[in-house]
Structure formats: structure tokens, C-alpha cells
């Protein structure tokens, strides 16, 4: 089937209704690891930046945290509101001014969006602004080593196959944007495809042992 390139916002709006039913090895690996790295705690104010369908909001609530979601796709937010009606979610572009005051959150969590951003440095600067001093960022992306092969998010809608626009950023690029935004204690966590991924997405067996996920953690100096 011929693949059609589609801009990120339009793509996620189309994909929203079937996103949760689309087998995705990157999402499977991210679900194992990035929320565990975040380790949401009771009472924490957490911004899920690019919350999509809200797949991580329930985990934050169960931990006793107070999550807030933001995304630029109305279609994805519609699903998130149905999924977690008790969590406030807002429509906003991560590369613009976020609708929150300075130092509003204890943690910012941003999963699987980096390669779709035209200006990641603008987003990381806003994440830094809305974090309290001493707050932390967890930022996960499709591993740049695999992204460099041309592999990217794909989905089908109404008989057509679409490929989301993705930029070939490097690990150094991401770490550089975090440092330029004022973050310190930047740490790199890398995860490979495994048997659990294959159990969820059987066709992904060829990805076992390959670098699938990069999770960067950082702090706002307090």
C-alpha cells in the first residue's frame, strides 16, 4: 500500500479514533519504561506534555499524582477526556507558550513526540519555565538510531496508509536543547526491543535487541 506523508497535527487527528488499536512496538516499549522512569508520586503536579489519548494519565492518578494534560490534536484530546474525565486537559502547541504559569509543576513528562517537533528547543524551554526549581523532566523519543533508518509512525485511515512527518534528530541534538533550555543533570536511558514487545506486537520480532527508545531525564536547578 502506498504511503502518504501527513503533517503531525492532521495525522494525529485522523489517527485518534484507532490509535489505541494500532499495534505499535515503540509505544509498547515506551509503556514499559518511560512512566517507570518518571515514577509519579502522591501529591505531585505533573504535566503530561503531548498527552495524546491520555494513555499515561490513569497511571499518574493511580499513583496519587495530580496530572494535567496538554496536546495540539483536538481528536486525541477528545479521546483523553472520555478516558480520564477527571483530568483537566488543554489544547496547545508545545512549541508555543503553554497555558500555565511559571513553576506550576513538579514534573513534566513528554513521550514520543520529539521527532515530530519542528523546533524542539522551543518546547524544552517551555518545559523548563513551567517546572518548579528542583523539578524534573522525563522526555522519551523513538531512538534516533532507528529513526535514522527511515522508520517512523504509520497508520491506516479510510483505506489509505499515512506516515507522520519525522525529523532525523540525533541524541546530541536532544541533549543540546535540554542544556540550552537550562536543564542540568541530563541522563540518558536507552531501551531495546524485547520479548514483551513481541507479545504485544507479534510482527515486531525483527526489532528484538535493536535500540527502540531513548529516555532523557533532566532537572531544573533549584
XYZ file of C-alpha atoms in Angstrom:
222
model
C 0.000 0.000 0.000
C 1.341 3.418 -0.951
C 2.369 5.619 1.988
C 1.260 9.252 2.096
C 3.169 11.796 4.165
C 0.973 13.785 6.520
C 1.699 16.674 8.878
C 1.711 15.756 12.554
C -1.416 17.566 13.746
C -3.577 16.438 10.830
C -2.199 12.931 11.191
C -2.984 12.583 14.863
C -6.475 13.957 14.346
C -7.113 11.232 11.747
C -5.426 8.565 13.827
C -7.134 9.424 17.133
C -10.081 7.054 16.775
C -7.930 3.985 16.087
C -4.670 4.932 17.826
C -5.199 2.598 20.782
C -5.991 -0.311 18.448
C -2.924 0.198 16.212
C -0.129 -2.232 17.189
C 2.980 -0.117 17.715
C 6.278 -1.545 19.002
C 7.632 1.869 20.010
C 4.552 2.615 22.110
C 4.820 -0.879 23.637
C 8.429 -0.307 24.712
C 7.667 3.222 25.912
C 4.764 1.935 28.008
C 7.166 -0.435 29.769
C 9.824 2.091 30.603
C 9.235 5.832 30.437
C 6.415 6.039 33.002
C 8.544 3.846 35.295
C 11.424 6.283 34.887
C 9.051 9.126 35.760
C 7.883 7.267 38.904
C 4.937 9.584 39.646
C 4.439 10.163 43.354
C 1.486 11.098 45.508
C 0.689 14.797 45.509
C 2.940 15.678 42.588
C 1.704 18.120 39.979
C 2.653 16.532 36.654
C 2.255 17.976 33.167
C 1.752 15.297 30.516
C 3.000 17.329 27.558
C 1.612 15.769 24.403
C -0.772 13.553 26.347
C -2.470 12.242 23.192
C -5.247 9.818 24.064
C -4.330 10.029 27.743
C -2.696 6.603 27.920
C -0.478 7.632 30.865
C -2.880 9.837 32.818
C -4.560 6.938 34.652
C -1.190 5.644 35.883
C -0.392 9.069 37.303
C -3.791 9.236 39.009
C -3.357 5.765 40.498
C -0.040 6.904 41.989
C -1.880 9.766 43.700
C -0.410 12.482 41.491
C -2.345 15.445 40.098
C -1.806 15.266 36.330
C -2.711 17.841 33.712
C -2.645 17.037 30.005
C -1.895 19.202 27.000
C -1.900 18.314 23.292
C -2.361 20.121 19.990
C -4.660 17.489 18.470
C -8.377 18.035 19.206
C -9.060 14.465 18.089
C -6.621 12.964 20.551
C -7.868 15.200 23.367
C -11.439 14.084 22.742
C -10.357 10.504 23.445
C -8.355 11.595 26.517
C -11.362 13.408 28.000
C -13.505 10.293 27.656
C -10.766 8.082 29.036
C -9.913 10.234 32.079
C -12.724 12.747 32.585
C -11.352 13.788 35.982
C -8.079 15.089 34.495
C -8.008 18.634 33.063
C -6.635 18.673 29.520
C -5.939 21.653 27.283
C -5.333 22.211 23.586
C -1.993 23.904 22.955
C 1.074 23.623 20.745
C 4.123 22.537 22.720
C 6.275 24.818 20.570
C 4.295 27.885 21.626
C 3.503 29.418 25.002
C 1.925 26.835 27.285
C -1.196 27.998 29.177
C 0.397 27.667 32.621
C 2.272 29.944 34.956
C 5.916 29.742 35.895
C 6.919 26.933 38.271
C 3.453 25.332 38.040
C 4.584 21.687 38.032
C 6.791 19.283 39.955
C 7.446 17.195 36.840
C 6.970 17.377 33.095
C 6.522 14.172 31.124
C 6.748 14.209 27.318
C 6.531 10.878 25.499
C 7.234 10.057 21.837
C 6.914 13.499 20.312
C 10.443 14.785 19.801
C 10.930 13.696 16.203
C 7.623 15.302 15.189
C 8.528 18.755 16.543
C 9.840 21.355 14.120
C 11.503 23.311 16.943
C 12.158 21.028 19.938
C 14.183 23.723 21.690
C 11.078 25.894 21.998
C 9.259 23.042 23.716
C 12.086 22.252 26.131
C 12.361 25.938 27.052
C 8.656 25.980 27.967
C 9.040 22.766 29.953
C 11.823 24.442 31.925
C 9.685 27.535 32.549
C 6.666 25.671 33.912
C 8.757 23.452 36.217
C 9.405 24.477 39.789
C 13.050 24.772 40.869
C 14.219 21.232 41.566
C 11.528 19.781 39.296
C 12.288 17.081 36.773
C 11.693 16.327 33.111
C 11.232 12.898 31.526
C 11.470 13.128 27.738
C 11.154 9.976 25.622
C 11.610 9.658 21.859
C 11.855 6.974 19.217
C 15.538 6.110 19.353
C 17.444 8.252 16.832
C 19.482 5.235 15.677
C 16.304 3.585 14.394
C 14.746 6.844 13.225
C 17.817 7.331 11.011
C 16.807 4.224 9.047
C 13.617 5.971 7.910
C 11.306 4.020 10.185
C 8.531 6.234 11.574
C 4.967 6.218 12.861
C 2.427 4.916 10.338
C -1.299 4.252 10.377
C -4.225 3.494 8.089
C -7.411 5.511 7.727
C -10.260 5.043 5.293
C -8.272 2.669 3.079
C -5.132 4.838 2.858
C -1.796 4.466 4.638
C -0.146 7.504 6.195
C 3.329 8.261 7.519
C 3.775 11.071 10.018
C 6.424 13.644 9.224
C 9.505 12.983 11.384
C 12.828 14.806 11.664
C 16.166 12.946 11.864
C 17.376 14.445 15.138
C 20.330 12.898 16.971
C 20.856 12.120 20.642
C 23.259 15.056 20.805
C 20.573 17.325 19.348
C 18.115 16.442 22.098
C 20.687 16.732 24.864
C 21.807 20.064 23.432
C 18.287 21.515 23.506
C 17.869 20.460 27.121
C 21.158 22.092 28.110
C 20.356 25.285 26.185
C 16.993 25.480 27.956
C 18.722 25.487 31.340
C 18.305 21.858 32.374
C 21.009 20.155 34.396
C 21.787 16.562 35.411
C 20.810 15.287 31.959
C 20.914 11.496 31.900
C 20.429 9.072 29.031
C 18.412 5.837 29.273
C 18.272 3.528 26.244
C 15.966 0.539 25.787
C 15.892 -2.213 23.177
C 13.090 -4.303 21.738
C 12.320 -7.377 23.828
C 10.012 -10.375 24.125
C 7.355 -8.375 25.936
C 7.210 -6.025 22.946
C 6.776 -9.010 20.623
C 3.987 -10.413 22.800
C 2.075 -7.171 22.228
C 3.127 -6.628 18.605
C 3.981 -10.024 17.040
C 5.263 -8.640 13.727
C 7.959 -6.670 15.572
C 10.147 -9.712 16.330
C 12.829 -8.375 13.968
C 13.281 -5.431 16.355
C 14.351 -7.549 19.336
C 17.713 -6.292 20.586
C 17.579 -3.129 18.498
C 17.531 0.342 20.127
C 13.876 1.377 20.194
C 13.545 4.017 22.888
C 15.609 6.895 24.219
C 14.528 8.417 27.524
C 16.276 11.579 28.689
C 15.873 12.780 32.262
C 16.861 16.221 33.493
C 16.315 18.665 36.338
C 15.599 22.342 36.722
C 18.286 23.691 39.018
C 16.790 24.560 42.377
